[in-house]
XYZ file of C-alpha atoms in Angstrom:
626
model
C -8.499 -13.017 -2.855
C -8.471 -13.790 0.937
C -6.850 -13.427 3.968
C -5.591 -15.843 5.746
C -4.703 -16.949 9.561
C -2.546 -19.743 11.070
C 0.510 -20.671 13.428
C 1.789 -22.851 15.068
C 1.876 -23.896 18.435
C 4.709 -25.955 20.257
C 2.600 -26.291 23.169
C -1.500 -25.668 24.197
C -2.454 -27.103 21.165
C -5.927 -27.521 22.767
C -7.869 -24.051 22.647
C -5.713 -23.463 19.764
C -8.835 -24.553 16.972
C -10.339 -21.915 18.616
C -8.348 -19.264 18.499
C -8.407 -20.439 15.077
C -12.271 -19.902 14.540
C -12.117 -16.390 16.570
C -8.934 -15.089 13.328
C -11.521 -16.612 11.034
C -14.085 -14.641 11.971
C -12.394 -11.484 12.132
C -11.432 -11.964 8.011
C -14.866 -12.835 7.096
C -15.320 -9.618 4.946
C -12.073 -10.807 3.302
C -13.856 -13.981 2.326
C -17.397 -14.547 2.267
C -17.577 -17.427 -0.163
C -15.900 -20.074 2.428
C -13.852 -20.805 5.114
C -11.407 -23.873 6.443
C -9.098 -24.848 8.330
C -6.453 -27.191 9.127
C -4.515 -28.535 12.399
C -1.761 -30.781 10.815
C -0.147 -32.475 13.947
C 3.857 -31.853 13.101
C 6.413 -33.797 15.673
C 7.511 -30.616 17.809
C 3.728 -29.694 18.021
C 0.590 -28.414 15.632
C 0.194 -26.198 12.564
C -3.350 -24.557 11.980
C -3.694 -22.821 8.511
C -7.175 -20.963 8.435
C -8.575 -19.517 5.171
C -11.167 -17.583 4.466
C -12.525 -16.876 0.873
C -13.165 -14.822 -1.781
C -14.290 -16.656 -5.062
C -12.305 -15.130 -7.980
C -10.406 -17.642 -10.349
C -12.082 -20.541 -10.912
C -15.422 -19.929 -8.222
C -15.547 -24.739 -8.026
C -15.251 -25.953 -4.375
C -12.219 -27.693 -5.690
C -10.005 -24.188 -5.782
C -10.623 -23.679 -1.458
C -8.287 -23.313 0.860
C -6.591 -24.489 3.066
C -4.690 -26.562 -0.494
C -2.456 -29.756 -0.328
C 0.338 -30.632 -3.553
C -0.850 -33.904 -4.909
C 2.112 -35.495 -2.920
C 0.819 -33.804 0.552
C 4.305 -32.175 1.167
C 3.051 -29.007 1.174
C 0.036 -27.570 2.452
C -0.726 -23.395 1.700
C -2.651 -20.402 2.439
C -2.710 -18.154 -0.391
C -4.714 -14.025 -0.588
C -3.632 -12.106 -4.051
C -3.422 -13.328 -8.151
C -0.968 -14.889 -10.172
C -1.277 -13.729 -12.751
C 0.381 -15.344 -15.234
C -1.317 -18.781 -14.091
C -1.694 -19.418 -17.875
C 0.961 -19.281 -19.059
C 2.495 -20.883 -15.409
C 0.218 -24.067 -15.962
C 1.299 -24.248 -19.398
C 4.729 -24.476 -18.658
C 4.509 -26.518 -15.067
C 2.923 -29.488 -17.080
C 5.862 -29.349 -19.839
C 7.225 -30.683 -16.372
C 5.159 -33.646 -15.833
C 2.500 -31.532 -13.452
C -0.867 -32.039 -13.042
C -3.902 -30.498 -12.292
C -7.382 -30.805 -10.932
C -8.199 -27.515 -10.607
C -8.290 -24.276 -12.359
C -6.928 -21.733 -9.719
C -4.173 -20.099 -9.437
C -3.693 -21.116 -5.468
C -2.823 -24.506 -7.465
C 0.203 -23.038 -10.214
C 1.095 -21.085 -7.270
C 1.983 -24.556 -5.458
C 3.194 -26.325 -7.984
C 5.656 -23.605 -8.880
C 6.621 -23.462 -5.604
C 7.490 -27.615 -5.669
C 9.533 -27.866 -8.830
C 10.588 -24.109 -8.524
C 10.956 -23.301 -4.712
C 12.026 -19.651 -3.623
C 12.914 -19.609 -7.381
C 8.752 -19.796 -8.397
C 8.545 -16.383 -6.745
C 10.946 -14.200 -9.705
C 8.239 -16.317 -12.454
C 5.452 -14.317 -11.222
C 3.575 -11.975 -12.316
C 0.876 -10.909 -9.687
C -0.237 -9.926 -5.764
C 0.481 -12.316 -3.544
C 0.989 -13.090 0.410
C 0.825 -17.100 1.528
C 1.813 -19.201 4.545
C 3.077 -23.058 3.417
C 4.622 -25.447 5.504
C 7.173 -27.936 3.919
C 6.177 -31.103 5.859
C 9.230 -32.837 4.469
C 11.595 -30.373 6.125
C 9.852 -29.370 8.731
C 9.533 -25.327 7.117
C 6.228 -22.559 7.877
C 7.780 -20.203 4.262
C 5.647 -17.031 4.889
C 6.303 -15.182 1.287
C 5.221 -11.315 0.178
C 5.262 -9.696 -3.442
C 7.619 -7.246 -4.354
C 5.265 -4.740 -3.351
C 3.495 -5.435 -1.014
C 0.550 -5.581 -2.255
C -1.368 -7.794 -0.284
C -0.432 -7.669 3.926
C 0.912 -9.936 5.597
C 1.449 -9.686 9.954
C 3.362 -11.915 12.148
C 4.033 -12.295 15.961
C 6.157 -14.717 17.951
C 6.484 -15.394 21.202
C 7.299 -18.390 24.006
C 4.144 -21.159 22.652
C 5.328 -20.355 18.810
C 4.273 -17.933 15.831
C 0.914 -17.064 14.348
C 0.690 -14.587 11.356
C -2.610 -13.542 9.745
C -3.488 -11.094 6.738
C -4.605 -8.536 9.467
C -3.360 -6.933 12.932
C -7.098 -7.869 14.654
C -7.617 -11.732 13.207
C -3.901 -11.929 14.237
C -4.682 -10.377 18.014
C -7.226 -12.683 18.281
C -4.687 -15.728 18.677
C -1.624 -14.080 21.178
C -2.864 -15.158 24.607
C -1.226 -11.966 25.248
C -3.031 -8.482 25.729
C -2.206 -5.859 22.837
C 0.336 -3.215 24.275
C 0.280 0.322 22.659
C 3.882 0.673 20.655
C 4.832 4.568 21.439
C 7.785 4.560 19.276
C 5.175 4.296 15.905
C 2.860 6.040 17.592
C 4.382 9.315 18.223
C 6.300 9.346 14.672
C 2.526 9.482 13.770
C 0.707 12.108 16.073
C 4.165 13.912 15.825
C 5.649 13.894 12.275
C 2.962 12.410 10.542
C 5.186 8.993 9.932
C 3.434 5.353 9.589
C 3.550 2.594 7.693
C 7.751 1.986 6.934
C 9.532 -0.205 9.060
C 8.176 -4.231 9.925
C 6.949 -2.065 12.635
C 2.966 -1.560 13.504
C 1.330 0.469 16.084
C 1.053 -3.168 18.197
C 3.876 -3.996 20.643
C 5.364 -7.345 19.632
C 3.331 -7.304 16.099
C 5.758 -6.858 12.456
C 4.644 -6.655 9.174
C 6.145 -8.896 6.511
C 9.105 -6.847 4.931
C 7.427 -6.318 0.565
C 9.903 -9.121 -1.186
C 11.126 -11.510 1.566
C 10.369 -14.525 2.597
C 10.152 -15.298 6.305
C 11.484 -19.518 7.003
C 10.090 -20.353 10.417
C 11.983 -23.830 11.415
C 9.750 -25.571 13.749
C 12.403 -28.390 15.122
C 14.783 -25.710 16.260
C 12.128 -22.429 16.428
C 15.177 -20.053 14.475
C 13.047 -17.935 11.925
C 14.845 -16.418 8.508
C 14.108 -13.665 6.784
C 15.579 -13.216 3.632
C 15.092 -11.042 0.765
C 13.919 -12.413 -2.863
C 13.550 -8.888 -4.866
C 14.174 -5.712 -5.031
C 14.387 -3.106 -7.574
C 17.192 -2.037 -9.647
C 17.773 1.545 -10.419
C 21.355 0.210 -12.357
C 21.265 2.722 -16.071
C 20.260 -0.664 -18.203
C 21.715 -0.688 -22.500
C 20.522 3.214 -23.417
C 17.438 3.294 -25.918
C 15.959 6.474 -27.258
C 13.084 8.006 -25.918
C 11.199 7.439 -28.704
C 11.592 4.087 -28.522
C 11.170 3.776 -24.623
C 7.653 4.637 -24.779
C 6.741 2.176 -27.633
C 8.417 -0.554 -24.734
C 6.503 1.518 -21.573
C 3.100 1.442 -23.850
C 3.746 -2.290 -24.445
C 4.437 -3.446 -20.883
C 1.504 -0.991 -19.749
C -1.261 -3.545 -22.642
C -0.021 -5.900 -21.197
C 0.091 -5.724 -17.796
C -3.947 -4.477 -18.148
C -4.724 -7.036 -19.949
C -3.359 -9.885 -17.531
C -4.549 -7.817 -14.815
C -8.742 -8.223 -17.121
C -8.444 -12.111 -16.060
C -11.634 -12.170 -14.062
C -14.533 -14.908 -13.370
C -16.487 -12.351 -11.119
C -17.211 -8.556 -12.555
C -14.296 -6.339 -13.062
C -14.410 -1.748 -12.897
C -12.160 0.351 -12.104
C -11.108 2.992 -10.674
C -11.583 6.638 -11.689
C -10.543 9.468 -10.000
C -9.983 11.697 -12.453
C -5.569 11.873 -12.321
C -3.428 10.479 -15.366
C -2.866 6.856 -14.024
C -6.160 5.903 -13.234
C -7.238 7.319 -16.507
C -4.542 5.438 -18.287
C -5.898 2.420 -16.811
C -9.890 3.013 -18.098
C -8.322 4.057 -21.245
C -6.129 1.169 -21.754
C -9.282 -1.141 -21.615
C -11.341 0.493 -23.974
C -8.206 0.103 -26.363
C -7.730 -3.787 -25.440
C -11.318 -3.895 -25.630
C -12.996 -2.067 -28.358
C -16.843 -3.645 -26.509
C -16.065 -4.189 -22.903
C -18.785 -3.193 -20.672
C -16.133 -1.037 -18.212
C -17.426 0.791 -14.702
C -15.762 2.926 -13.325
C -16.364 4.707 -9.688
C -15.365 8.275 -8.742
C -15.045 9.858 -5.330
C -16.430 14.229 -6.135
C -15.587 16.705 -3.966
C -19.117 18.213 -4.825
C -18.133 22.555 -5.055
C -14.505 22.254 -3.757
C -11.100 23.876 -5.218
C -10.349 20.110 -5.053
C -13.019 18.734 -6.810
C -12.502 16.111 -10.029
C -15.664 15.679 -12.054
C -14.922 17.728 -14.918
C -11.987 15.120 -15.402
C -13.582 12.055 -14.764
C -17.058 12.792 -17.134
C -13.594 14.191 -19.571
C -12.218 9.915 -19.559
C -15.608 8.408 -19.676
C -17.132 10.129 -22.548
C -13.938 9.056 -24.211
C -14.508 5.549 -23.446
C -18.107 5.279 -23.241
C -18.101 3.620 -19.738
C -20.817 3.017 -17.314
C -20.138 6.116 -14.883
C -20.887 5.392 -11.019
C -19.993 8.667 -8.173
C -20.351 8.992 -4.817
C -19.776 12.439 -3.190
C -19.698 13.038 0.652
C -20.383 15.247 3.716
C -18.815 15.950 6.920
C -21.828 14.602 8.287
C -21.078 11.376 6.556
C -17.459 10.571 7.659
C -18.742 11.311 11.273
C -21.545 8.227 10.907
C -18.882 6.164 8.516
C -15.124 6.638 10.617
C -15.845 4.323 13.034
C -15.994 1.713 10.364
C -13.626 3.179 8.576
C -10.383 2.962 11.559
C -11.673 -0.385 12.296
C -11.282 -1.583 9.364
C -8.570 0.655 8.348
C -6.420 -1.443 11.775
C -3.842 0.955 12.272
C -3.689 4.593 12.229
C -4.007 6.412 8.550
C -2.965 9.636 7.008
C -6.051 12.008 5.947
C -9.566 11.125 5.340
C -8.817 10.843 1.202
C -8.442 7.504 2.710
C -12.524 7.895 4.048
C -13.659 8.403 0.073
C -11.605 5.620 -1.957
C -13.535 3.710 1.338
C -16.802 4.603 -0.048
C -16.042 4.279 -3.819
C -14.754 1.032 -3.003
C -18.836 0.655 -0.647
C -20.249 2.203 -4.385
C -18.389 -0.475 -6.797
C -19.695 -3.448 -4.063
C -23.475 -2.036 -4.542
C -22.825 -1.956 -8.202
C -22.349 -5.635 -8.300
C -18.531 -5.636 -8.775
C -15.843 -7.999 -7.442
C -12.465 -6.890 -8.809
C -11.472 -3.023 -8.984
C -8.811 -1.633 -11.040
C -6.924 0.904 -9.218
C -4.000 3.532 -11.324
C -1.970 3.083 -7.960
C 1.996 3.282 -8.030
C 2.675 5.349 -10.833
C 4.216 8.054 -9.241
C 6.323 6.222 -7.395
C 7.868 4.583 -10.331
C 7.297 7.096 -13.130
C 8.654 10.158 -11.970
C 5.211 11.307 -10.067
C 3.631 14.046 -7.354
C 6.205 16.799 -8.271
C 8.692 15.398 -10.707
C 11.328 14.565 -7.384
C 12.974 18.606 -8.120
C 15.802 18.472 -5.554
C 16.510 14.544 -6.589
C 16.863 15.879 -10.362
C 19.539 19.296 -9.155
C 21.232 16.484 -7.001
C 22.066 14.285 -9.850
C 22.519 16.128 -12.265
C 25.151 18.302 -9.676
C 26.853 14.664 -9.826
C 26.986 14.522 -13.429
C 28.983 17.748 -13.754
C 26.494 19.339 -15.362
C 24.968 22.743 -12.836
C 24.030 24.727 -15.658
C 21.361 22.448 -17.074
C 20.863 21.820 -13.065
C 19.803 25.292 -11.972
C 17.570 25.611 -16.007
C 15.966 22.553 -14.202
C 15.081 24.269 -11.612
C 13.476 27.094 -13.653
C 11.529 24.813 -15.840
C 10.144 23.204 -12.631
C 9.306 25.921 -11.225
C 7.026 27.446 -13.915
C 4.745 24.321 -13.390
C 1.133 25.437 -11.771
C 1.804 25.399 -7.903
C 5.929 25.169 -8.497
C 8.485 27.802 -7.107
C 12.283 28.550 -7.295
C 12.169 28.846 -3.608
C 10.072 25.552 -3.382
C 12.498 23.868 -5.142
C 15.668 25.352 -3.681
C 14.588 24.180 -0.562
C 13.826 20.797 -2.293
C 17.445 20.462 -3.627
C 19.005 21.475 0.293
C 16.373 18.553 1.681
C 17.570 15.591 -0.857
C 21.092 16.813 0.156
C 20.520 16.866 4.040
C 21.041 13.674 6.754
C 21.403 13.666 10.532
C 21.490 16.660 12.686
C 21.471 18.931 10.065
C 17.882 17.747 7.785
C 16.646 17.883 11.728
C 17.332 21.542 11.983
C 16.189 22.054 8.511
C 12.776 20.658 10.300
C 13.026 22.798 12.864
C 12.765 25.811 10.908
C 10.186 24.664 8.478
C 8.410 24.957 11.738
C 8.597 20.920 12.907
C 8.493 20.974 16.732
C 9.982 17.360 18.016
C 8.164 18.309 21.043
C 4.845 19.980 20.608
C 2.353 21.461 24.082
C 0.028 18.085 23.588
C 3.607 16.081 24.270
C 4.670 15.120 27.416
C 8.755 14.410 26.713
C 9.307 12.405 29.928
C 7.313 9.423 30.087
C 8.368 8.615 26.764
C 12.380 9.604 27.365
C 11.882 7.100 30.544
C 10.590 4.597 27.603
C 13.202 5.276 25.381
C 11.872 6.570 22.646
C 13.600 8.709 19.963
C 11.794 11.893 19.929
C 13.333 12.810 16.258
C 11.854 12.552 12.776
C 12.036 9.109 12.185
C 15.540 7.436 10.070
C 15.265 5.012 7.807
C 18.227 4.488 5.447
C 17.528 4.084 2.024
C 19.303 1.333 1.147
C 19.814 3.465 -2.237
C 22.593 5.998 -2.677
C 24.029 6.616 -5.722
C 25.522 9.355 -6.955
C 23.773 10.045 -10.632
C 20.298 8.916 -10.298
C 19.206 10.063 -7.174
C 15.928 10.537 -8.378
C 15.466 6.800 -8.568
C 16.873 5.961 -5.075
C 14.305 7.840 -4.288
C 11.316 6.233 -6.732
C 13.088 2.658 -4.760
C 12.512 3.612 -1.493
C 9.281 5.409 -2.222
C 8.467 1.461 -3.477
C 10.010 -0.432 -1.327
C 10.394 1.305 2.237
C 8.625 4.603 3.129
C 5.574 6.394 0.441
C 4.006 2.766 -1.431
C 3.043 0.630 1.931
C 1.114 3.030 3.524
C -1.512 4.435 0.181
C -1.323 -0.191 -0.581
C -2.538 -0.740 2.950
C -5.420 2.249 1.920
C -6.327 0.026 -0.537
C -6.616 -3.535 0.578
C -8.291 -2.905 3.465
C -10.940 -0.975 1.599
C -11.492 -3.246 -1.260
C -11.378 -6.240 1.520
C -14.181 -4.331 3.416
C -16.071 -4.699 0.762
C -15.495 -7.486 -0.115
C -13.577 -6.835 -3.060
C -10.448 -7.508 -5.207
C -8.231 -4.473 -5.919
C -5.442 -4.719 -8.709
C -2.876 -2.748 -9.412
C -1.920 -3.552 -12.881
C 1.323 -0.575 -13.193
C 2.632 -2.636 -9.870
C 4.672 -5.372 -11.973
C 7.705 -6.475 -11.803
C 8.930 -5.998 -15.729
C 7.683 -2.353 -15.309
C 9.574 -2.117 -12.559
C 12.895 -2.789 -12.913
C 12.480 -1.055 -16.524
C 11.738 2.307 -15.625
C 14.198 2.295 -12.907
C 16.996 1.233 -15.530
C 16.184 4.649 -17.605
C 17.650 8.263 -18.245
C 16.065 9.851 -15.360
C 14.894 12.675 -17.730
C 12.237 10.380 -19.200
C 10.377 10.175 -16.018
C 11.215 13.718 -15.114
C 11.939 15.883 -18.821
C 14.882 18.586 -18.451
C 11.342 20.920 -18.788
C 9.646 19.850 -15.215
C 7.324 17.551 -16.224
C 6.420 14.569 -14.143
C 5.841 10.864 -15.724
C 7.080 12.586 -18.855
C 7.535 9.014 -20.614
C 4.350 7.436 -19.207
C 1.974 10.254 -20.964
C 4.323 9.705 -24.475
C 3.620 6.777 -23.823
C -0.445 6.828 -23.507
C -0.605 9.143 -26.857
C -3.163 7.903 -28.795
C -5.008 5.785 -25.745
C -5.496 8.232 -23.422
C -6.862 11.801 -24.187
C -4.653 14.911 -25.674
C -6.541 16.981 -22.496
C -5.391 14.032 -19.967
C -1.796 13.820 -20.975
C -0.973 17.600 -21.181
C -2.840 18.135 -17.871
C -0.104 21.156 -15.998
C -1.802 21.068 -12.812
C -1.193 18.568 -9.397
C -4.633 17.655 -7.978
C -4.159 13.652 -6.437
C -6.569 11.727 -4.427
C -7.623 15.229 -2.789
C -10.308 15.652 -0.468
C -12.071 18.300 1.454
C -10.396 17.930 5.002
C -10.336 21.107 6.597
C -13.839 22.106 5.519
C -15.170 18.191 7.347
C -13.753 17.748 9.996
C -14.290 21.783 11.195
C -18.328 21.474 9.835
C -18.813 18.896 12.531
C -16.179 19.606 15.039
C -18.455 19.810 17.837
C -19.063 16.060 17.257
C -14.748 16.235 17.093
C -14.755 17.870 20.389
C -16.712 14.383 21.543
C -14.167 12.643 20.462
C -11.004 14.085 21.939
C -12.249 15.059 25.220
C -12.518 11.175 26.161
C -9.339 9.979 28.583
C -6.957 7.959 26.257
C -5.636 7.473 30.092
C -1.430 7.637 28.048
C 0.739 9.671 30.153
C 2.672 11.275 27.027
C -0.245 12.547 25.885
C -1.617 16.640 27.199
C -4.895 15.858 25.867
C -5.660 19.310 27.396
C -3.635 20.791 26.060
C -4.953 19.173 22.727
C -7.971 19.810 23.058
C -6.695 23.785 23.601
C -4.795 22.996 19.473
C -7.700 22.481 18.320
C -10.106 24.593 19.957
C -8.191 27.118 18.242
C -7.491 25.657 15.296
C -11.488 26.163 15.113
C -11.910 29.808 15.710
C -9.176 29.991 12.919
C -6.370 32.139 16.281
C -4.187 28.871 14.378
C -3.676 26.960 11.118
C -5.478 23.640 9.326
C -2.435 20.993 9.722
C -2.362 17.661 9.005
C -2.074 16.811 12.542
C -5.816 17.613 13.389
C -6.532 14.281 11.257
C -3.629 12.580 13.142
C -5.376 13.357 16.400
C -8.641 11.888 15.988
C -7.414 8.773 13.797
C -5.298 7.885 16.774
C -7.728 8.889 19.879
C -10.850 6.936 18.207
C -8.596 3.584 16.738
C -7.039 3.468 20.672
C -10.025 3.109 21.946
C -11.752 0.776 19.917
C -8.472 -1.294 20.994
C -8.948 -0.968 24.946
């Protein structure tokens, strides 16, 4: 796990090395063990590759980057882990490849030299890398299928720039950063972010998960190619019990590979099913392992999961490490948290995660396993009732659809009205969708937004529409799962975890997120993931029976990784008001009315909503940019 920075300069190469050093300084937290860069002269200019290393596999100097292939054709900077590197190494040796390190970076480089882009589908891991091909005069940027590891890029008249984080990329750009008004509007008004390839900085993009970007250094042309996407086609039908056994096997294999490390390793434990499954699998695979878990505890609140954290820790005999937080803690850490994330984000739950990784680092951990991604792969959250009903109606089963909706509504925190509402929502598109959102109280132009400047700038003041590339009648839930995995949902969660963990030089690993598990799960009948009785993650519960305590598997409530956000923010209302009163000078934002809205929330005259956090987060982030 590391960070990288670099680019191609066609002119003005004399100051490029200074920019690279500034970029590496901005990535020091991602790679405290070694920083290095090289300038590689090519016919049309210079390619500079910089790398900040966090040593996890092969701690020796021979595994430092940038790394060159044996024949000198390829040079790479790589962030991530290839967990099946040992198996690939053996396969490549049979192809005549010789290795001089024990690193997964050298395996990646050799695999590319032998198989080219086809190597990507052989990898079990998380990765973002940029590779220079001297023979063909190409820069190839690649990102794993889920986007676990980040890769930002920008183009200008003088070349192409890239980095693992936005501040590092900004250090390479000669022009002043400009705010992306569309992204800002979407975030403040609709709460949307981390969808598509745009960022909060105009002209800076995030490489789409499962894609490669090829830059021709001779012509300057760029080409974006998809190398993997999840399949939602119904595979050959297998009985539920057999599917549970296959999922169990895949899960244990994934966790086993994710435990490969040459440095201390632990696990994040929220108390929910997903993280509990990871921790219990670790014990199942190694009965004698010294397991360390790290948890946030919302003491004295309705969202505390301490009972379930304690239950799992006792079951596996883990060493438990917990952190509890106050509003004052949030106020003290807020600016560092916002800098670490690089862009505005969704809620204060990201702060709790930040402190969990800080605790892990303080206890000597370098690698942490996390349960991220199970909801998107295995039908979690509230069980996607609208999409499930939609699929059943597609398949001509209205009676079963009604029975499902009634059964689903009996679970805690659900109601029949919610289920019907979500079903209608699954059919709505375009103007109908906008109309339904307005009925739900969502205003496209709240009082603190001045629409005139936004209209003049061409900002679309509707809820952001991102076309779902998955559209298959009878498989509506699988379409939603695949979309949330790649387009909207999981990308934000993975960004949060990457920045929070790397802020403290900790590698976050997500064993649920492999192509093999995704293709298997999304090829199953929908009722295997969300049962006709409304049980979410139905197959996962069955697969982990005997490994995870029955009490955890049979939980009917769903809290998630939650924080007492309202109590925290209202507890530091005076401090927040001081932040919000600072003029940010944006012509579309009426801060006086925004302050009035905040004061109404504090006084109890207006309901607390997620927008309060968006105001705080954006204004503190934007002030830090200027």
